[in-house]
């Protein structure tokens, strides 16, 4: 066996990626499939799940799709039991499903704030708690939480998202602390600004954010979903067995950079 296979192969592993019908989730699922894992994913909509199954199939991936809401604890527990029966015990969980609401804090309702925290922070807790017993019984597992630049930084209009993603970084550290002795590694990936539907409104022609973010990123460009694939394979594989509670920022250097001097 080559050293690459020994460290990075995911053959025989079952990976569940939440919200993986498109965007970052689908790219991460495809990466894990390429490394040999069996892919399970979910979405809120049956139609999007069906379409994604076709897209995975076209890419040569025999994925398993389920429809459930990651914030609904009862539905999550029932779905994990179903997946365990139909596919097997989950070895790798990627908590990817997420939402954002860009509303200034003074105008944001508590209901909107709660909804963002529910999807971006409470749901990763619910999901992790649902898969951990299977991992513990099996002797270990990997959980990857998709964090954000907003796990470290704030900006106008994203108070709920920043609160949730900052909380997700600390949930990552806490679950790593609680479950490390069970050989479960809980880590995060912190994407920079990535071109997906979530950031579509910020990338529209002429939007000042587009120029702002390219200037704020030492790499000088938006990230592509493929930029995150290597980090996902690393944190899912044996290569990261002694990496725990870490957030790996894949941001083209944003967090290292003070920003350009105005010309
Ligand atoms: P996206 O295109 O909006 O995808 C988000 C996915 O989450 C969608 O498939 C969505 O399903 C699903 N989802 C939302 N609420 C759900 C729920 N309650 N139950 C199940 N699935 C649900 O966003 P993305 O850009 O790929 O982002 C993926 C993750 O990366 C998110 O956590 C996001 O915060 C994070 N992130 C993104 C960026 C970026 O620059 N794009 C940067 C850092 C972090 P539907 O399509 O059915 O709504
Ligand atoms: C925003 C963006 C971000 C990104 C991402 C950065 O409005 O500032 O949507 O929050 O999506 O999470 O890492």
PDB file of N, CA, C and O in Angstrom, residues 172-224:
ATOM      1  N   UNK A 172     -16.961  22.811  18.396  1.00  0.00           N
ATOM      2  CA  UNK A 172     -15.931  21.917  17.843  1.00  0.00           C
ATOM      3  C   UNK A 172     -14.903  21.584  18.921  1.00  0.00           C
ATOM      4  O   UNK A 172     -14.576  20.406  19.156  1.00  0.00           O
ATOM      5  N   UNK A 173     -14.405  22.622  19.596  1.00  0.00           N
ATOM      6  CA  UNK A 173     -13.388  22.391  20.632  1.00  0.00           C
ATOM      7  C   UNK A 173     -13.962  21.589  21.793  1.00  0.00           C
ATOM      8  O   UNK A 173     -13.296  20.729  22.369  1.00  0.00           O
ATOM      9  N   UNK A 174     -15.220  21.895  22.137  1.00  0.00           N
ATOM     10  CA  UNK A 174     -15.799  21.204  23.288  1.00  0.00           C
ATOM     11  C   UNK A 174     -16.056  19.723  23.000  1.00  0.00           C
ATOM     12  O   UNK A 174     -15.722  18.862  23.822  1.00  0.00           O
ATOM     13  N   UNK A 175     -16.625  19.419  21.832  1.00  0.00           N
ATOM     14  CA  UNK A 175     -16.895  18.008  21.518  1.00  0.00           C
ATOM     15  C   UNK A 175     -15.589  17.243  21.328  1.00  0.00           C
ATOM     16  O   UNK A 175     -15.489  16.061  21.678  1.00  0.00           O
ATOM     17  N   UNK A 176     -14.563  17.939  20.800  1.00  0.00           N
ATOM     18  CA  UNK A 176     -13.233  17.305  20.692  1.00  0.00           C
ATOM     19  C   UNK A 176     -12.743  16.925  22.092  1.00  0.00           C
ATOM     20  O   UNK A 176     -12.183  15.841  22.298  1.00  0.00           O
ATOM     21  N   UNK A 177     -12.981  17.805  23.046  1.00  0.00           N
ATOM     22  CA  UNK A 177     -12.540  17.544  24.423  1.00  0.00           C
ATOM     23  C   UNK A 177     -13.326  16.384  25.040  1.00  0.00           C
ATOM     24  O   UNK A 177     -12.762  15.528  25.714  1.00  0.00           O
ATOM     25  N   UNK A 178     -14.650  16.363  24.771  1.00  0.00           N
ATOM     26  CA  UNK A 178     -15.492  15.336  25.406  1.00  0.00           C
ATOM     27  C   UNK A 178     -15.303  13.954  24.801  1.00  0.00           C
ATOM     28  O   UNK A 178     -15.376  12.960  25.491  1.00  0.00           O
ATOM     29  N   UNK A 179     -15.074  13.912  23.473  1.00  0.00           N
ATOM     30  CA  UNK A 179     -15.084  12.615  22.785  1.00  0.00           C
ATOM     31  C   UNK A 179     -13.709  12.152  22.316  1.00  0.00           C
ATOM     32  O   UNK A 179     -13.581  11.083  21.701  1.00  0.00           O
ATOM     33  N   UNK A 180     -12.666  12.945  22.617  1.00  0.00           N
ATOM     34  CA  UNK A 180     -11.312  12.567  22.195  1.00  0.00           C
ATOM     35  C   UNK A 180     -10.909  11.191  22.718  1.00  0.00           C
ATOM     36  O   UNK A 180     -10.271  10.406  22.010  1.00  0.00           O
ATOM     37  N   UNK A 181     -11.302  10.901  23.939  1.00  0.00           N
ATOM     38  CA  UNK A 181     -10.934   9.611  24.541  1.00  0.00           C
ATOM     39  C   UNK A 181     -11.617   8.446  23.836  1.00  0.00           C
ATOM     40  O   UNK A 181     -11.208   7.290  23.983  1.00  0.00           O
ATOM     41  N   UNK A 182     -12.674   8.743  23.072  1.00  0.00           N
ATOM     42  CA  UNK A 182     -13.370   7.705  22.302  1.00  0.00           C
ATOM     43  C   UNK A 182     -12.837   7.606  20.870  1.00  0.00           C
ATOM     44  O   UNK A 182     -13.480   7.000  20.002  1.00  0.00           O
ATOM     45  N   UNK A 183     -11.666   8.230  20.640  1.00  0.00           N
ATOM     46  CA  UNK A 183     -11.069   8.241  19.303  1.00  0.00           C
ATOM     47  C   UNK A 183     -11.960   8.914  18.252  1.00  0.00           C
ATOM     48  O   UNK A 183     -11.964   8.540  17.090  1.00  0.00           O
ATOM     49  N   UNK A 184     -12.724   9.909  18.705  1.00  0.00           N
ATOM     50  CA  UNK A 184     -13.479  10.730  17.746  1.00  0.00           C
ATOM     51  C   UNK A 184     -12.756  12.065  17.639  1.00  0.00           C
ATOM     52  O   UNK A 184     -12.515  12.722  18.649  1.00  0.00           O
ATOM     53  N   UNK A 185     -12.394  12.444  16.405  1.00  0.00           N
ATOM     54  CA  UNK A 185     -11.779  13.755  16.194  1.00  0.00           C
ATOM     55  C   UNK A 185     -12.862  14.703  15.660  1.00  0.00           C
ATOM     56  O   UNK A 185     -13.552  14.379  14.691  1.00  0.00           O
ATOM     57  N   UNK A 186     -13.008  15.819  16.340  1.00  0.00           N
ATOM     58  CA  UNK A 186     -13.987  16.827  15.930  1.00  0.00           C
ATOM     59  C   UNK A 186     -13.213  18.077  15.523  1.00  0.00           C
ATOM     60  O   UNK A 186     -12.579  18.723  16.358  1.00  0.00           O
ATOM     61  N   UNK A 187     -13.217  18.364  14.238  1.00  0.00           N
ATOM     62  CA  UNK A 187     -12.472  19.512  13.717  1.00  0.00           C
ATOM     63  C   UNK A 187     -13.390  20.378  12.862  1.00  0.00           C
ATOM     64  O   UNK A 187     -14.534  19.993  12.575  1.00  0.00           O
ATOM     65  N   UNK A 188     -12.884  21.522  12.459  1.00  0.00           N
ATOM     66  CA  UNK A 188     -13.668  22.404  11.597  1.00  0.00           C
ATOM     67  C   UNK A 188     -12.893  22.766  10.346  1.00  0.00           C
ATOM     68  O   UNK A 188     -11.658  22.705  10.322  1.00  0.00           O
ATOM     69  N   UNK A 189     -13.641  23.128   9.303  1.00  0.00           N
ATOM     70  CA  UNK A 189     -13.034  23.788   8.143  1.00  0.00           C
ATOM     71  C   UNK A 189     -13.633  25.192   8.111  1.00  0.00           C
ATOM     72  O   UNK A 189     -14.861  25.344   8.206  1.00  0.00           O
ATOM     73  N   UNK A 190     -12.778  26.190   8.024  1.00  0.00           N
ATOM     74  CA  UNK A 190     -13.263  27.570   7.946  1.00  0.00           C
ATOM     75  C   UNK A 190     -13.031  28.111   6.546  1.00  0.00           C
ATOM     76  O   UNK A 190     -11.933  28.606   6.249  1.00  0.00           O
ATOM     77  N   UNK A 191     -14.043  27.998   5.664  1.00  0.00           N
ATOM     78  CA  UNK A 191     -13.842  28.498   4.299  1.00  0.00           C
ATOM     79  C   UNK A 191     -13.734  30.016   4.292  1.00  0.00           C
ATOM     80  O   UNK A 191     -14.357  30.697   5.105  1.00  0.00           O
ATOM     81  N   UNK A 192     -12.941  30.531   3.367  1.00  0.00           N
ATOM     82  CA  UNK A 192     -12.932  31.975   3.116  1.00  0.00           C
ATOM     83  C   UNK A 192     -14.174  32.331   2.334  1.00  0.00           C
ATOM     84  O   UNK A 192     -15.234  31.744   2.544  1.00  0.00           O
ATOM     85  N   UNK A 193     -14.056  33.270   1.420  1.00  0.00           N
ATOM     86  CA  UNK A 193     -15.217  33.652   0.594  1.00  0.00           C
ATOM     87  C   UNK A 193     -15.239  32.779  -0.658  1.00  0.00           C
ATOM     88  O   UNK A 193     -14.358  32.861  -1.500  1.00  0.00           O
ATOM     89  N   UNK A 194     -16.257  31.911  -0.728  1.00  0.00           N
ATOM     90  CA  UNK A 194     -16.330  30.879  -1.764  1.00  0.00           C
ATOM     91  C   UNK A 194     -17.511  31.177  -2.696  1.00  0.00           C
ATOM     92  O   UNK A 194     -18.605  31.550  -2.221  1.00  0.00           O
ATOM     93  N   UNK A 195     -17.287  30.982  -3.981  1.00  0.00           N
ATOM     94  CA  UNK A 195     -18.343  31.250  -4.970  1.00  0.00           C
ATOM     95  C   UNK A 195     -19.398  30.146  -4.949  1.00  0.00           C
ATOM     96  O   UNK A 195     -19.201  29.072  -5.521  1.00  0.00           O
ATOM     97  N   UNK A 196     -20.507  30.390  -4.238  1.00  0.00           N
ATOM     98  CA  UNK A 196     -21.646  29.454  -4.206  1.00  0.00           C
ATOM     99  C   UNK A 196     -22.921  30.299  -4.231  1.00  0.00           C
ATOM    100  O   UNK A 196     -22.853  31.530  -4.214  1.00  0.00           O
ATOM    101  N   UNK A 197     -24.084  29.605  -4.171  1.00  0.00           N
ATOM    102  CA  UNK A 197     -25.342  30.376  -4.180  1.00  0.00           C
ATOM    103  C   UNK A 197     -25.448  31.259  -2.936  1.00  0.00           C
ATOM    104  O   UNK A 197     -26.047  32.333  -2.974  1.00  0.00           O
ATOM    105  N   UNK A 198     -24.827  30.829  -1.825  1.00  0.00           N
ATOM    106  CA  UNK A 198     -24.919  31.631  -0.589  1.00  0.00           C
ATOM    107  C   UNK A 198     -24.293  33.020  -0.758  1.00  0.00           C
ATOM    108  O   UNK A 198     -24.751  33.994  -0.198  1.00  0.00           O
ATOM    109  N   UNK A 199     -23.212  33.078  -1.530  1.00  0.00           N
ATOM    110  CA  UNK A 199     -22.516  34.360  -1.721  1.00  0.00           C
ATOM    111  C   UNK A 199     -22.884  35.010  -3.069  1.00  0.00           C
ATOM    112  O   UNK A 199     -22.328  36.056  -3.413  1.00  0.00           O
ATOM    113  N   UNK A 200     -23.835  34.398  -3.785  1.00  0.00           N
ATOM    114  CA  UNK A 200     -24.259  34.920  -5.090  1.00  0.00           C
ATOM    115  C   UNK A 200     -24.583  36.413  -5.039  1.00  0.00           C
ATOM    116  O   UNK A 200     -24.079  37.194  -5.861  1.00  0.00           O
ATOM    117  N   UNK A 201     -25.419  36.841  -4.067  1.00  0.00           N
ATOM    118  CA  UNK A 201     -25.794  38.266  -4.028  1.00  0.00           C
ATOM    119  C   UNK A 201     -24.600  39.197  -3.860  1.00  0.00           C
ATOM    120  O   UNK A 201     -24.641  40.354  -4.282  1.00  0.00           O
ATOM    121  N   UNK A 202     -23.515  38.711  -3.241  1.00  0.00           N
ATOM    122  CA  UNK A 202     -22.340  39.568  -3.010  1.00  0.00           C
ATOM    123  C   UNK A 202     -21.428  39.639  -4.232  1.00  0.00           C
ATOM    124  O   UNK A 202     -20.526  40.478  -4.290  1.00  0.00           O
ATOM    125  N   UNK A 203     -21.642  38.695  -5.167  1.00  0.00           N
ATOM    126  CA  UNK A 203     -20.743  38.630  -6.324  1.00  0.00           C
ATOM    127  C   UNK A 203     -21.367  39.247  -7.572  1.00  0.00           C
ATOM    128  O   UNK A 203     -20.797  39.218  -8.642  1.00  0.00           O
ATOM    129  N   UNK A 204     -22.599  39.825  -7.412  1.00  0.00           N
ATOM    130  CA  UNK A 204     -23.256  40.398  -8.591  1.00  0.00           C
ATOM    131  C   UNK A 204     -22.406  41.509  -9.195  1.00  0.00           C
ATOM    132  O   UNK A 204     -21.757  42.251  -8.462  1.00  0.00           O
ATOM    133  N   UNK A 205     -22.465  41.602 -10.508  1.00  0.00           N
ATOM    134  CA  UNK A 205     -21.715  42.626 -11.265  1.00  0.00           C
ATOM    135  C   UNK A 205     -21.877  44.002 -10.606  1.00  0.00           C
ATOM    136  O   UNK A 205     -22.988  44.441 -10.328  1.00  0.00           O
ATOM    137  N   UNK A 206     -20.768  44.643 -10.310  1.00  0.00           N
ATOM    138  CA  UNK A 206     -20.831  46.018  -9.779  1.00  0.00           C
ATOM    139  C   UNK A 206     -21.020  46.089  -8.272  1.00  0.00           C
ATOM    140  O   UNK A 206     -20.992  47.178  -7.697  1.00  0.00           O
ATOM    141  N   UNK A 207     -21.239  44.951  -7.603  1.00  0.00           N
ATOM    142  CA  UNK A 207     -21.421  44.972  -6.144  1.00  0.00           C
ATOM    143  C   UNK A 207     -20.075  45.326  -5.502  1.00  0.00           C
ATOM    144  O   UNK A 207     -19.063  44.689  -5.806  1.00  0.00           O
ATOM    145  N   UNK A 208     -20.025  46.331  -4.595  1.00  0.00           N
ATOM    146  CA  UNK A 208     -18.732  46.740  -4.026  1.00  0.00           C
ATOM    147  C   UNK A 208     -18.041  45.611  -3.260  1.00  0.00           C
ATOM    148  O   UNK A 208     -16.817  45.598  -3.137  1.00  0.00           O
ATOM    149  N   UNK A 209     -18.827  44.636  -2.778  1.00  0.00           N
ATOM    150  CA  UNK A 209     -18.243  43.549  -1.989  1.00  0.00           C
ATOM    151  C   UNK A 209     -17.281  42.696  -2.811  1.00  0.00           C
ATOM    152  O   UNK A 209     -16.296  42.161  -2.294  1.00  0.00           O
ATOM    153  N   UNK A 210     -17.586  42.597  -4.102  1.00  0.00           N
ATOM    154  CA  UNK A 210     -16.759  41.785  -4.993  1.00  0.00           C
ATOM    155  C   UNK A 210     -15.314  42.310  -5.010  1.00  0.00           C
ATOM    156  O   UNK A 210     -14.361  41.570  -4.735  1.00  0.00           O
ATOM    157  N   UNK A 211     -15.160  43.600  -5.291  1.00  0.00           N
ATOM    158  CA  UNK A 211     -13.824  44.231  -5.315  1.00  0.00           C
ATOM    159  C   UNK A 211     -13.213  44.185  -3.916  1.00  0.00           C
ATOM    160  O   UNK A 211     -12.023  43.912  -3.753  1.00  0.00           O
ATOM    161  N   UNK A 212     -14.050  44.449  -2.898  1.00  0.00           N
ATOM    162  CA  UNK A 212     -13.580  44.467  -1.514  1.00  0.00           C
ATOM    163  C   UNK A 212     -12.960  43.110  -1.136  1.00  0.00           C
ATOM    164  O   UNK A 212     -11.850  43.043  -0.615  1.00  0.00           O
ATOM    165  N   UNK A 213     -13.654  42.022  -1.458  1.00  0.00           N
ATOM    166  CA  UNK A 213     -13.197  40.715  -0.969  1.00  0.00           C
ATOM    167  C   UNK A 213     -11.970  40.234  -1.751  1.00  0.00           C
ATOM    168  O   UNK A 213     -11.079  39.595  -1.196  1.00  0.00           O
ATOM    169  N   UNK A 214     -11.916  40.572  -3.041  1.00  0.00           N
ATOM    170  CA  UNK A 214     -10.731  40.192  -3.833  1.00  0.00           C
ATOM    171  C   UNK A 214      -9.503  40.935  -3.290  1.00  0.00           C
ATOM    172  O   UNK A 214      -8.425  40.361  -3.125  1.00  0.00           O
ATOM    173  N   UNK A 215      -9.675  42.218  -2.916  1.00  0.00           N
ATOM    174  CA  UNK A 215      -8.574  42.995  -2.342  1.00  0.00           C
ATOM    175  C   UNK A 215      -8.196  42.529  -0.941  1.00  0.00           C
ATOM    176  O   UNK A 215      -7.048  42.665  -0.513  1.00  0.00           O
ATOM    177  N   UNK A 216      -9.167  41.966  -0.230  1.00  0.00           N
ATOM    178  CA  UNK A 216      -8.961  41.548   1.170  1.00  0.00           C
ATOM    179  C   UNK A 216      -8.320  40.147   1.247  1.00  0.00           C
ATOM    180  O   UNK A 216      -7.943  39.693   2.323  1.00  0.00           O
ATOM    181  N   UNK A 217      -8.253  39.461   0.083  1.00  0.00           N
ATOM    182  CA  UNK A 217      -7.747  38.087   0.035  1.00  0.00           C
ATOM    183  C   UNK A 217      -6.368  38.077  -0.619  1.00  0.00           C
ATOM    184  O   UNK A 217      -6.254  38.403  -1.804  1.00  0.00           O
ATOM    185  N   UNK A 218      -5.300  37.715   0.128  1.00  0.00           N
ATOM    186  CA  UNK A 218      -3.973  37.686  -0.490  1.00  0.00           C
ATOM    187  C   UNK A 218      -3.925  36.882  -1.787  1.00  0.00           C
ATOM    188  O   UNK A 218      -3.199  37.235  -2.710  1.00  0.00           O
ATOM    189  N   UNK A 219      -4.722  35.821  -1.883  1.00  0.00           N
ATOM    190  CA  UNK A 219      -4.736  35.034  -3.120  1.00  0.00           C
ATOM    191  C   UNK A 219      -5.321  35.842  -4.283  1.00  0.00           C
ATOM    192  O   UNK A 219      -5.174  35.469  -5.449  1.00  0.00           O
ATOM    193  N   UNK A 220      -6.033  36.937  -3.978  1.00  0.00           N
ATOM    194  CA  UNK A 220      -6.538  37.830  -5.013  1.00  0.00           C
ATOM    195  C   UNK A 220      -7.715  37.291  -5.802  1.00  0.00           C
ATOM    196  O   UNK A 220      -7.954  37.693  -6.942  1.00  0.00           O
ATOM    197  N   UNK A 221      -8.487  36.386  -5.190  1.00  0.00           N
ATOM    198  CA  UNK A 221      -9.647  35.818  -5.897  1.00  0.00           C
ATOM    199  C   UNK A 221     -10.636  35.231  -4.899  1.00  0.00           C
ATOM    200  O   UNK A 221     -10.294  34.994  -3.738  1.00  0.00           O
ATOM    201  N   UNK A 222     -11.856  34.980  -5.364  1.00  0.00           N
ATOM    202  CA  UNK A 222     -12.818  34.207  -4.578  1.00  0.00           C
ATOM    203  C   UNK A 222     -12.351  32.749  -4.555  1.00  0.00           C
ATOM    204  O   UNK A 222     -11.695  32.297  -5.498  1.00  0.00           O
ATOM    205  N   UNK A 223     -12.689  32.026  -3.514  1.00  0.00           N
ATOM    206  CA  UNK A 223     -12.404  30.600  -3.485  1.00  0.00           C
ATOM    207  C   UNK A 223     -13.419  29.835  -4.314  1.00  0.00           C
ATOM    208  O   UNK A 223     -14.546  30.303  -4.531  1.00  0.00           O
ATOM    209  N   UNK A 224     -13.012  28.682  -4.796  1.00  0.00           N
ATOM    210  CA  UNK A 224     -13.924  27.764  -5.490  1.00  0.00           C
ATOM    211  C   UNK A 224     -14.187  26.592  -4.551  1.00  0.00           C
ATOM    212  O   UNK A 224     -13.348  26.292  -3.682  1.00  0.00           O
TER     213      UNK A 224
END
